[in-house]
CSV table of C-alpha atoms in Angstrom, one decimal:
chain,number,residue,atom,x,y,z
A,190,MET,CA,-39.2,-10.6,-153.0
A,191,PRO,CA,-39.7,-13.7,-150.6
A,192,HIS,CA,-36.7,-14.7,-148.5
A,193,VAL,CA,-35.4,-17.9,-146.9
A,194,ALA,CA,-32.8,-17.8,-144.2
A,195,LEU,CA,-30.8,-21.1,-144.2
A,196,VAL,CA,-29.5,-21.8,-140.6
A,197,THR,CA,-27.2,-24.8,-139.7
A,198,PHE,CA,-26.4,-26.2,-136.3
A,199,SER,CA,-23.6,-28.5,-137.0
A,200,GLU,CA,-20.6,-27.6,-135.1
A,201,LEU,CA,-18.7,-30.1,-133.0
A,202,ARG,CA,-20.1,-30.4,-129.5
A,203,VAL,CA,-19.1,-32.2,-126.3
A,204,GLY,CA,-21.8,-32.7,-123.6
A,205,THR,CA,-19.7,-32.3,-120.4
A,206,LYS,CA,-17.3,-29.4,-119.8
A,207,ALA,CA,-14.7,-31.7,-118.4
A,208,ALA,CA,-14.7,-33.9,-121.5
A,209,TYR,CA,-14.5,-30.8,-123.7
A,210,GLU,CA,-11.6,-29.4,-121.9
A,211,PHE,CA,-9.8,-32.7,-121.8
A,212,GLY,CA,-10.4,-33.4,-125.4
A,213,MET,CA,-9.4,-30.1,-126.8
A,214,SER,CA,-6.1,-30.1,-124.7
A,215,LEU,CA,-5.0,-32.9,-127.0
A,216,PRO,CA,-3.4,-31.7,-130.3
A,217,GLY,CA,-4.7,-34.5,-132.5
A,218,LEU,CA,-8.3,-34.1,-131.5
A,219,GLN,CA,-8.0,-30.3,-131.5
A,220,LYS,CA,-6.8,-30.3,-135.2
A,221,ARG,CA,-9.6,-32.5,-136.5
A,222,ALA,CA,-12.2,-30.4,-134.5
A,223,GLU,CA,-11.0,-27.3,-136.2
A,224,ALA,CA,-11.1,-29.1,-139.6
A,225,ILE,CA,-14.7,-30.1,-139.0
A,226,GLY,CA,-15.6,-26.6,-138.0
A,227,GLN,CA,-14.4,-25.3,-141.3
A,228,LEU,CA,-16.8,-27.2,-143.3
A,229,PRO,CA,-19.8,-25.3,-144.6
A,230,SER,CA,-23.3,-27.1,-144.6
A,231,LEU,CA,-23.4,-28.7,-148.2
A,232,GLY,CA,-27.1,-29.6,-147.6
A,233,LEU,CA,-28.1,-26.0,-147.1
A,234,LEU,CA,-25.8,-24.8,-149.9
A,235,THR,CA,-27.5,-27.4,-152.2
A,236,LEU,CA,-31.0,-26.3,-151.3
A,237,SER,CA,-30.0,-22.7,-152.0
A,238,GLY,CA,-29.2,-23.8,-155.6
A,239,MET,CA,-32.9,-24.7,-156.2
A,240,LEU,CA,-34.7,-21.5,-155.2
A,241,LEU,CA,-37.9,-20.5,-157.0
A,242,PRO,CA,-38.0,-17.4,-159.2
A,243,ASP,CA,-37.7,-14.1,-157.2
A,244,TRP,CA,-36.8,-15.8,-153.9
A,245,THR,CA,-33.6,-14.7,-152.2
A,246,CYS,CA,-31.6,-16.4,-149.4
A,247,SER,CA,-29.1,-16.0,-146.8
A,248,TYR,CA,-26.8,-18.5,-145.0
A,249,HIS,CA,-26.1,-18.5,-141.3
A,250,GLU,CA,-23.9,-20.7,-139.1
A,251,SER,CA,-25.0,-21.1,-135.4
A,252,SER,CA,-21.5,-20.6,-134.2
A,253,SER,CA,-20.8,-17.6,-136.3
A,254,THR,CA,-22.5,-14.8,-134.3
A,255,ASP,CA,-23.4,-14.0,-130.7
A,256,ASP,CA,-26.9,-13.0,-131.8
A,257,LEU,CA,-28.1,-15.6,-134.4
A,258,VAL,CA,-31.7,-14.4,-134.0
A,259,ALA,CA,-31.0,-10.7,-134.9
A,260,ASP,CA,-28.7,-11.7,-137.7
A,261,VAL,CA,-31.6,-13.8,-139.3
A,262,LEU,CA,-34.4,-11.3,-138.6
A,263,VAL,CA,-32.5,-8.5,-140.3
A,264,HIS,CA,-33.3,-10.2,-143.6
A,265,GLN,CA,-37.0,-10.3,-142.8
A,266,PRO,CA,-37.3,-13.9,-143.9
A,267,ASP,CA,-40.6,-15.5,-145.1
A,268,LEU,CA,-39.2,-18.8,-144.0
A,269,VAL,CA,-36.3,-20.1,-142.0
A,270,ALA,CA,-34.8,-23.5,-143.0
A,271,VAL,CA,-33.0,-25.2,-140.3
A,272,SER,CA,-30.5,-28.2,-140.4
A,273,CYS,CA,-29.1,-29.8,-137.4
A,274,LEU,CA,-27.4,-32.9,-136.0
A,275,THR,CA,-28.7,-34.9,-133.0
A,276,ALA,CA,-26.3,-33.3,-130.6
A,277,SER,CA,-27.5,-29.8,-131.6
A,278,ALA,CA,-31.2,-30.6,-132.0
A,279,LEU,CA,-32.3,-29.0,-128.7
A,280,SER,CA,-30.3,-25.8,-129.6
A,281,ALA,CA,-32.2,-25.8,-133.0
A,282,TYR,CA,-35.6,-26.4,-131.4
A,283,GLU,CA,-34.9,-23.4,-129.1
A,284,PHE,CA,-34.1,-21.3,-132.1
A,285,CYS,CA,-37.3,-22.4,-133.9
A,286,GLY,CA,-39.3,-21.2,-130.8
A,287,GLN,CA,-37.5,-17.9,-130.9
A,288,MET,CA,-38.6,-17.5,-134.5
A,289,ARG,CA,-42.2,-18.4,-133.6
A,290,GLN,CA,-42.2,-15.4,-131.2
A,291,TYR,CA,-41.6,-13.3,-134.3
A,292,ASN,CA,-44.4,-15.1,-136.3
A,293,VAL,CA,-41.6,-16.5,-138.7
A,294,PRO,CA,-42.3,-20.0,-139.9
A,295,THR,CA,-39.5,-22.7,-139.7
A,296,VAL,CA,-38.9,-25.9,-141.4
A,297,ILE,CA,-36.3,-28.3,-139.9
A,298,GLY,CA,-34.6,-31.3,-141.7
A,299,GLY,CA,-31.6,-33.5,-141.4
A,300,LEU,CA,-30.9,-36.9,-140.0
A,301,HIS,CA,-32.2,-36.1,-136.5
A,302,ALA,CA,-35.5,-34.6,-137.8
A,303,SER,CA,-35.8,-37.5,-140.4
A,304,ALA,CA,-35.6,-40.0,-137.5
A,305,MET,CA,-37.7,-38.1,-134.9
A,306,PRO,CA,-40.4,-36.2,-137.1
A,307,ASP,CA,-43.1,-36.1,-134.4
A,308,GLU,CA,-40.6,-34.7,-131.9
A,309,ALA,CA,-39.4,-32.1,-134.4
A,310,MET,CA,-43.0,-31.1,-135.1
A,311,MET,CA,-43.5,-29.9,-131.7
A,312,HIS,CA,-40.8,-27.1,-132.2
A,313,ALA,CA,-40.7,-26.3,-135.8
A,314,THR,CA,-43.7,-25.2,-138.2
A,315,ALA,CA,-42.7,-27.9,-140.6
A,316,VAL,CA,-40.5,-30.9,-140.8
A,317,CYS,CA,-38.8,-32.3,-144.0
A,318,VAL,CA,-38.1,-36.0,-143.8
A,319,GLY,CA,-35.5,-37.6,-146.0
A,320,ASP,CA,-33.8,-35.9,-148.9
A,321,GLY,CA,-34.3,-32.1,-148.8
A,322,GLU,CA,-34.1,-31.6,-152.5
A,323,ALA,CA,-37.1,-33.6,-153.1
A,324,SER,CA,-39.4,-31.4,-151.0
A,325,PHE,CA,-37.7,-27.9,-151.0
A,326,ARG,CA,-39.5,-26.3,-153.9
A,327,ARG,CA,-42.9,-27.6,-152.8
A,328,ILE,CA,-42.1,-26.0,-149.3
A,329,LEU,CA,-41.4,-22.7,-150.9
A,330,LEU,CA,-44.5,-22.8,-153.0
A,331,ASP,CA,-46.6,-23.7,-150.0
A,332,VAL,CA,-45.1,-20.8,-148.1
A,333,GLU,CA,-45.9,-18.4,-151.0
A,334,HIS,CA,-49.6,-19.5,-150.7
A,335,ASP,CA,-49.7,-19.6,-146.9
A,336,GLN,CA,-50.2,-23.3,-146.9
A,337,LEU,CA,-47.2,-24.6,-145.2
A,338,ARG,CA,-47.9,-28.1,-144.1
A,339,PRO,CA,-46.5,-29.8,-140.8
A,340,LEU,CA,-44.8,-32.6,-142.7
A,341,TYR,CA,-43.0,-33.1,-146.0
A,342,GLN,CA,-41.9,-36.7,-146.9
A,343,PRO,CA,-41.1,-37.6,-150.5
A,344,SER,CA,-42.5,-41.0,-151.8
A,345,THR,CA,-39.3,-41.8,-153.6
A,346,PRO,CA,-35.6,-41.0,-153.0
A,347,PHE,CA,-34.2,-38.1,-154.8
A,348,ASP,CA,-32.3,-38.8,-158.1
A,349,LEU,CA,-28.8,-37.3,-157.7
A,350,SER,CA,-29.0,-36.9,-161.5
A,351,ASP,CA,-31.1,-34.0,-160.8
A,352,SER,CA,-28.8,-32.4,-158.2
A,353,PRO,CA,-28.9,-28.6,-158.2
A,354,MET,CA,-25.7,-26.6,-158.2
A,355,PRO,CA,-24.7,-25.7,-154.7
A,356,ARG,CA,-24.3,-22.0,-153.8
A,357,PHE,CA,-20.7,-22.3,-152.8
A,358,ASP,CA,-20.5,-18.5,-152.8
A,359,LEU,CA,-22.8,-18.2,-149.7
A,360,ALA,CA,-20.1,-19.8,-147.5
A,361,LYS,CA,-17.8,-16.9,-148.1
A,362,SER,CA,-18.9,-15.3,-144.7
A,363,GLY,CA,-17.5,-11.8,-144.5
A,364,GLY,CA,-15.5,-12.3,-147.7
A,365,ASN,CA,-13.4,-15.0,-146.1
A,366,ARG,CA,-13.7,-18.4,-148.0
A,367,PRO,CA,-13.6,-21.7,-146.0
A,368,GLN,CA,-10.3,-23.5,-145.7
A,369,ARG,CA,-12.2,-26.6,-146.7
A,370,TRP,CA,-15.1,-27.2,-149.0
A,371,THR,CA,-17.4,-30.3,-149.4
A,372,ILE,CA,-19.0,-31.8,-152.4
A,373,GLN,CA,-20.9,-35.1,-152.6
A,374,THR,CA,-20.4,-37.8,-155.2
A,375,GLN,CA,-22.9,-40.5,-153.6
A,376,ARG,CA,-25.5,-40.7,-150.9
A,377,GLY,CA,-26.1,-43.7,-148.6
A,378,CYS,CA,-24.1,-46.9,-148.2
A,379,PRO,CA,-24.6,-50.3,-149.5
A,380,LEU,CA,-23.6,-51.6,-146.0
A,381,ALA,CA,-26.1,-51.3,-143.1
A,382,CYS,CA,-23.8,-51.1,-140.0
A,383,GLU,CA,-25.8,-51.1,-136.8
A,384,PHE,CA,-24.7,-47.8,-135.6
A,385,CYS,CA,-25.1,-45.9,-138.7
A,386,GLY,CA,-28.0,-43.7,-139.7
A,387,ALA,CA,-26.6,-42.3,-142.9
A,388,SER,CA,-26.9,-45.7,-144.8
A,389,ARG,CA,-30.6,-45.9,-144.4
A,390,LEU,CA,-32.4,-42.9,-143.3
A,391,LEU,CA,-32.1,-41.0,-146.5
A,392,GLY,CA,-32.9,-44.0,-148.7
A,393,PRO,CA,-30.7,-46.4,-150.6
A,394,ALA,CA,-27.2,-45.8,-152.0
A,395,ARG,CA,-27.2,-43.6,-155.0
A,396,PHE,CA,-24.4,-42.1,-157.1
A,397,LYS,CA,-24.0,-38.7,-158.7
A,398,PRO,CA,-23.2,-38.7,-162.5
A,399,ALA,CA,-19.6,-37.8,-163.2
A,400,SER,CA,-20.7,-34.9,-165.5
A,401,ARG,CA,-22.5,-33.4,-162.5
A,402,ILE,CA,-19.4,-33.6,-160.3
A,403,ALA,CA,-17.3,-32.0,-162.9
A,404,ARG,CA,-19.7,-29.0,-163.2
A,405,GLU,CA,-19.6,-28.5,-159.4
A,406,LEU,CA,-15.9,-28.6,-159.3
A,407,ASP,CA,-15.6,-26.1,-162.2
A,408,VAL,CA,-17.9,-23.7,-160.3
A,409,LEU,CA,-16.2,-24.2,-157.0
A,410,LYS,CA,-12.8,-23.5,-158.6
A,411,THR,CA,-14.1,-20.1,-159.8
A,412,ILE,CA,-14.2,-19.2,-156.0
A,413,ASP,CA,-11.1,-21.2,-154.9
A,414,ASP,CA,-8.5,-22.0,-157.6
A,415,SER,CA,-6.8,-24.5,-155.3
A,416,PRO,CA,-9.6,-26.1,-153.1
A,417,TRP,CA,-9.0,-28.4,-150.2
A,418,ILE,CA,-12.1,-30.7,-150.5
A,419,GLU,CA,-13.8,-33.3,-148.3
A,420,LEU,CA,-16.3,-35.6,-150.0
A,421,ALA,CA,-19.5,-35.6,-148.1
A,422,ASP,CA,-19.9,-39.3,-148.9
A,423,ASP,CA,-20.9,-42.0,-146.6
A,424,ASN,CA,-18.6,-44.7,-148.3
A,425,THR,CA,-17.2,-43.2,-151.6
A,426,PHE,CA,-15.9,-46.3,-153.4
A,427,ALA,CA,-18.4,-48.8,-152.3
A,428,GLY,CA,-21.3,-50.0,-154.3
A,429,ARG,CA,-20.4,-48.4,-157.6
A,430,ASN,CA,-20.1,-50.8,-160.6
A,431,ASN,CA,-17.5,-48.4,-162.0
A,432,ASN,CA,-15.5,-45.7,-160.3
A,433,GLU,CA,-13.4,-44.7,-163.3
A,434,ALA,CA,-15.6,-41.8,-164.7
A,435,MET,CA,-15.8,-40.1,-161.3
A,436,LEU,CA,-12.0,-40.6,-160.6
A,437,GLU,CA,-11.1,-39.1,-164.1
A,438,VAL,CA,-13.2,-36.1,-163.3
A,439,LEU,CA,-11.4,-35.6,-159.8
A,440,GLN,CA,-8.0,-36.1,-161.5
A,441,ASP,CA,-8.7,-33.5,-164.3
A,442,ALA,CA,-9.9,-31.0,-161.6
A,443,ASN,CA,-6.4,-31.1,-160.2
A,444,ILE,CA,-7.6,-31.0,-156.7
A,445,LYS,CA,-6.7,-32.5,-153.3
A,446,TYR,CA,-9.4,-34.4,-151.5
A,447,PHE,CA,-10.2,-36.2,-148.2
A,448,THR,CA,-13.0,-38.9,-148.1
A,449,GLU,CA,-14.4,-41.9,-146.3
A,450,SER,CA,-14.1,-45.4,-147.6
A,451,ASP,CA,-14.0,-49.1,-146.8
A,452,TRP,CA,-10.4,-50.1,-146.0
A,453,ARG,CA,-10.8,-53.1,-148.3
A,454,ILE,CA,-9.8,-50.9,-151.2
A,455,ALA,CA,-6.3,-51.7,-150.2
A,456,GLU,CA,-6.9,-55.2,-151.6
A,457,HIS,CA,-7.6,-53.7,-155.1
A,458,PRO,CA,-4.2,-52.2,-156.2
A,459,LYS,CA,-5.4,-50.9,-159.6
A,460,LEU,CA,-8.3,-49.1,-158.0
A,461,LEU,CA,-6.1,-47.8,-155.2
A,462,LYS,CA,-3.6,-46.4,-157.8
A,463,LYS,CA,-6.5,-44.5,-159.7
A,464,ILE,CA,-7.6,-43.1,-156.4
A,465,ALA,CA,-4.1,-41.8,-155.6
A,466,ASP,CA,-3.8,-40.3,-159.1
A,467,SER,CA,-7.2,-38.6,-158.7
A,468,GLY,CA,-6.0,-36.4,-155.9
A,469,CYS,CA,-7.0,-38.3,-152.8
A,470,VAL,CA,-4.6,-37.5,-150.1
A,471,GLN,CA,-6.5,-38.9,-147.0
A,472,ILE,CA,-9.1,-41.6,-146.3
A,473,LEU,CA,-11.0,-42.2,-143.3
A,474,ALA,CA,-11.3,-45.9,-142.9
A,475,GLY,CA,-13.8,-47.3,-140.3
A,476,PHE,CA,-12.2,-50.1,-138.4
A,477,GLU,CA,-14.9,-49.8,-135.7
A,478,SER,CA,-14.6,-52.1,-132.7
A,479,ILE,CA,-12.0,-54.4,-131.5
A,480,PRO,CA,-14.3,-56.8,-129.4
A,481,PHE,CA,-17.6,-56.6,-131.3
A,482,ARG,CA,-18.7,-57.1,-134.9
A,483,TYR,CA,-21.5,-54.8,-135.7
A,484,PRO,CA,-24.4,-56.3,-137.5
A,485,GLY,CA,-24.5,-55.0,-141.2
A,486,MET,CA,-20.8,-54.7,-141.5
A,487,GLY,CA,-20.5,-57.5,-144.1
A,488,ARG,CA,-17.0,-58.6,-144.5
A,489,LYS,CA,-15.7,-55.3,-143.1
A,490,HIS,CA,-14.6,-56.9,-139.9
A,491,ALA,CA,-11.2,-58.7,-140.1
A,492,GLU,CA,-8.2,-59.8,-138.0
A,493,LEU,CA,-5.9,-57.1,-137.1
A,494,THR,CA,-3.0,-58.3,-139.2
A,495,ARG,CA,-5.0,-57.9,-142.3
A,496,ILE,CA,-5.9,-54.3,-141.2
A,497,GLN,CA,-2.2,-53.5,-140.6
A,498,ASP,CA,-1.5,-54.8,-144.1
A,499,ALA,CA,-4.3,-52.7,-145.7
A,500,ILE,CA,-3.0,-49.5,-143.9
A,501,ALA,CA,0.4,-50.1,-145.2
A,502,GLN,CA,-0.9,-50.7,-148.8
A,503,ILE,CA,-3.0,-47.5,-149.0
A,504,GLN,CA,-0.1,-45.3,-147.5
A,505,ASP,CA,2.3,-46.8,-149.9
A,506,PHE,CA,0.3,-45.0,-152.6
A,507,GLY,CA,0.7,-41.7,-150.7
A,508,ILE,CA,-2.7,-41.6,-149.2
A,509,ALA,CA,-2.7,-41.0,-145.3
A,510,VAL,CA,-5.1,-43.4,-143.5
A,511,ASN,CA,-7.2,-41.8,-140.7
A,512,GLY,CA,-8.3,-45.0,-138.6
A,513,CYS,CA,-11.7,-44.6,-137.2
A,514,PHE,CA,-12.5,-46.7,-134.1
A,515,ILE,CA,-15.7,-46.9,-131.9
A,516,LEU,CA,-15.1,-47.5,-128.1
A,517,GLY,CA,-17.9,-49.0,-125.9
A,518,ALA,CA,-19.5,-51.7,-128.1
A,519,ASP,CA,-20.9,-54.9,-126.6
A,520,GLY,CA,-18.0,-57.0,-125.1
A,521,GLU,CA,-15.9,-53.8,-124.4
A,522,THR,CA,-13.7,-54.1,-121.3
A,523,ASN,CA,-10.6,-52.4,-119.9
A,524,ASP,CA,-8.6,-55.2,-121.5
A,525,SER,CA,-10.0,-54.6,-125.0
A,526,ILE,CA,-9.5,-50.9,-124.6
A,527,ASP,CA,-5.8,-51.5,-123.7
A,528,ARG,CA,-5.4,-53.8,-126.9
A,529,LEU,CA,-6.8,-51.0,-129.0
A,530,VAL,CA,-4.3,-48.6,-127.7
A,531,GLU,CA,-1.5,-51.0,-128.3
A,532,PHE,CA,-2.7,-51.6,-131.8
A,533,VAL,CA,-2.9,-48.0,-132.6
A,534,ALA,CA,0.6,-47.3,-131.1
A,535,SER,CA,2.1,-50.2,-133.2
A,536,SER,CA,0.2,-49.2,-136.4
A,537,GLN,CA,1.4,-47.0,-139.2
A,538,LEU,CA,-1.7,-45.0,-139.0
A,539,SER,CA,-1.4,-41.3,-140.2
A,540,GLU,CA,-4.2,-40.2,-138.2
A,541,VAL,CA,-6.7,-41.7,-135.7
A,542,GLN,CA,-10.4,-40.9,-134.8
A,543,ILE,CA,-11.7,-42.5,-131.7
A,544,THR,CA,-15.3,-41.9,-130.5
A,545,LEU,CA,-17.7,-43.4,-128.0
A,546,GLN,CA,-20.4,-45.7,-129.5
A,547,THR,CA,-23.4,-43.5,-129.9
A,548,PRO,CA,-26.9,-44.8,-130.6
A,549,PHE,CA,-28.3,-42.1,-132.8
A,550,PRO,CA,-32.1,-42.1,-133.4
A,551,GLY,CA,-33.1,-44.1,-136.4
A,552,THR,CA,-30.2,-46.6,-136.3
A,553,ALA,CA,-30.6,-50.2,-135.5
A,554,LEU,CA,-28.4,-49.8,-132.4
A,555,TYR,CA,-30.8,-47.2,-131.1
A,556,ASN,CA,-33.7,-49.4,-131.4
A,557,ARG,CA,-31.9,-52.4,-129.8
A,558,LEU,CA,-30.7,-50.4,-126.8
A,559,GLN,CA,-34.1,-48.9,-126.5
A,560,LYS,CA,-36.0,-52.2,-126.5
A,561,THR,CA,-33.6,-53.6,-123.9
A,562,GLY,CA,-33.8,-50.6,-121.6
A,563,ARG,CA,-30.1,-49.6,-121.9
A,564,LEU,CA,-30.6,-46.1,-123.0
A,565,LEU,CA,-29.7,-43.7,-120.2
A,566,LYS,CA,-30.2,-40.2,-121.7
A,567,ASN,CA,-33.1,-40.8,-124.1
A,568,GLU,CA,-34.1,-37.3,-125.6
A,569,ASN,CA,-31.3,-35.5,-123.8
A,570,TRP,CA,-29.8,-35.0,-127.3
A,571,ASP,CA,-27.1,-32.6,-125.9
A,572,ALA,CA,-25.3,-35.7,-124.7
A,573,TYR,CA,-25.3,-37.5,-128.1
A,574,THR,CA,-21.9,-36.0,-129.1
A,575,LEU,CA,-19.8,-39.1,-129.8
A,576,PHE,CA,-17.8,-38.3,-126.6
A,577,ASP,CA,-20.3,-38.9,-124.0
A,578,VAL,CA,-21.8,-42.2,-122.6
A,579,VAL,CA,-25.5,-42.2,-123.1
A,580,TYR,CA,-26.3,-46.0,-122.7
A,581,GLN,CA,-25.4,-48.7,-120.2
A,582,PRO,CA,-22.5,-50.8,-121.4
A,583,ASP,CA,-22.9,-54.6,-121.1
A,584,GLN,CA,-19.6,-55.5,-119.4
A,585,MET,CA,-18.6,-52.1,-117.8
A,586,THR,CA,-20.1,-49.5,-115.7
A,587,VAL,CA,-20.7,-46.2,-117.1
A,588,ALA,CA,-17.9,-44.5,-115.0
A,589,ASP,CA,-15.5,-47.3,-116.0
A,590,LEU,CA,-16.2,-46.7,-119.7
A,591,GLU,CA,-15.8,-43.1,-119.3
A,592,ALA,CA,-12.5,-43.5,-117.4
A,593,GLY,CA,-11.3,-46.0,-120.1
A,594,PHE,CA,-12.2,-43.7,-123.0
A,595,GLN,CA,-10.3,-40.8,-121.5
A,596,ARG,CA,-7.3,-43.1,-120.7
A,597,ALA,CA,-7.4,-44.2,-124.4
A,598,LEU,CA,-7.6,-40.6,-125.6
A,599,HIS,CA,-4.7,-39.5,-123.5
A,600,SER,CA,-2.5,-42.4,-124.6
A,601,ILE,CA,-3.2,-42.1,-128.2
A,602,PHE,CA,-3.3,-38.3,-128.6
A,603,ASP,CA,-0.4,-37.4,-126.3
A,604,ALA,CA,2.4,-35.3,-127.7
A,605,ALA,CA,4.4,-38.4,-128.5
A,606,GLY,CA,1.6,-40.1,-130.5
A,607,HIS,CA,0.9,-36.8,-132.3
A,608,ARG,CA,4.5,-36.5,-133.4
A,609,GLN,CA,4.5,-40.1,-134.5
A,610,ARG,CA,1.5,-39.6,-136.8
A,611,GLN,CA,2.8,-36.2,-138.1
A,612,LYS,CA,6.0,-38.1,-139.0
A,613,MET,CA,4.1,-41.0,-140.8
A,614,ARG,CA,1.8,-38.3,-142.7
A,615,ARG,CA,5.0,-36.6,-144.0
A,616,GLN,CA,6.5,-39.9,-145.1
A,617,THR,CA,3.2,-40.9,-146.7
A,618,TRP,CA,2.5,-37.6,-148.5
A,619,ALA,CA,6.1,-37.5,-149.8
A,620,LYS,CA,4.9,-40.3,-152.0
A,621,ASN,CA,2.0,-38.3,-153.3
A,622,PRO,CA,2.8,-36.3,-156.4
A,623,ARG,CA,-0.3,-34.1,-156.0
A,624,LEU,CA,0.8,-32.5,-152.8
A,625,ASN,CA,3.0,-29.5,-152.5
A,626,LYS,CA,5.8,-28.9,-150.1
A,627,ARG,CA,3.8,-26.7,-147.7
A,628,LEU,CA,1.1,-29.4,-147.3
A,629,ALA,CA,3.5,-32.3,-146.9
A,630,VAL,CA,5.0,-30.7,-143.8
A,631,GLU,CA,1.9,-30.0,-141.9
């Protein structure tokens, strides 16, 4: 029987050793890095749910073995399907080259390959651009007939009504289930923020029918009867005409979940109440930049007092807010970095995520900085980690921005800040009836 090996390169990376050692010494960053590392690749698990008859598959994580090549080759695959992020693209390319030495064809997909197909074709046998579901069966058929083409690109976006059932069981490596699972309720975002590739690279915003979501949750709960779920959505509650059916499904499933959403849901209390009742315990809200309004954000940018009020409103419903900020946008100075630190310290945020502005390929930000000659490490993808400076800031030197970023991380993620946010999470989750005592004290 033909076999496809599914290989993901998606673990958290930091380009410089000093930045990694510094960041991982801070408890808040370390905890989130561990959470991200627990997440299986939903994209590959989804593709494994649409195999052709007689095909078998295996699932491999690049960080799970010291000898990934040997681990894959033991299955004698007829095809290796690779998914990677920009920061792991070079590692994925190297792996494809190793597969070529054994005459095993590879197909690579994901956001980076979709943005840089010509580059990816220099390393992999084939490149899948856009939604993998739209091309995967065609790819398998072509492998069966020894007619694998160099490029697969669907003419229309994939309809999420036709979503296959992900093979959640494949993520149980060695019999150990992940501590966190992912499902997807929508793809894309109606906003088009300059820094974001997810909102446009895979097509327009689309929504999965509530009945499909219900079936996925039913299957997942046969593997884990009390799953912690992260919704692999770009902006869960934005763009839907009606969220009620999806929220009813989530509530009936009796789960706890984390998601990303526009902070302005705080200004719709009826919707916010339904979100809390559905089992949402944490929301990552993008507040983005203090000095710069990114093109495409719509009305997302607002005065800090309005944002403070939104944080309080969301957390009053028992939903912890993870505030997401981007450091280094145009207009950033040491003064604006200090203002961000002061804002976070005075806020009621239960968690914080701070990254450096990173111009990923395929984004409007990447195109703008490339045209103006401000990219410093173009094609040195190992540095595109969200923690390394890869462009020339407009009002700071690279060294000053690096120092300011480390200063902000140290101030925000020190032991006192970590304790403050732990306390706020406990107070917030005490208002959430879905949570048990164990979770409420973490």
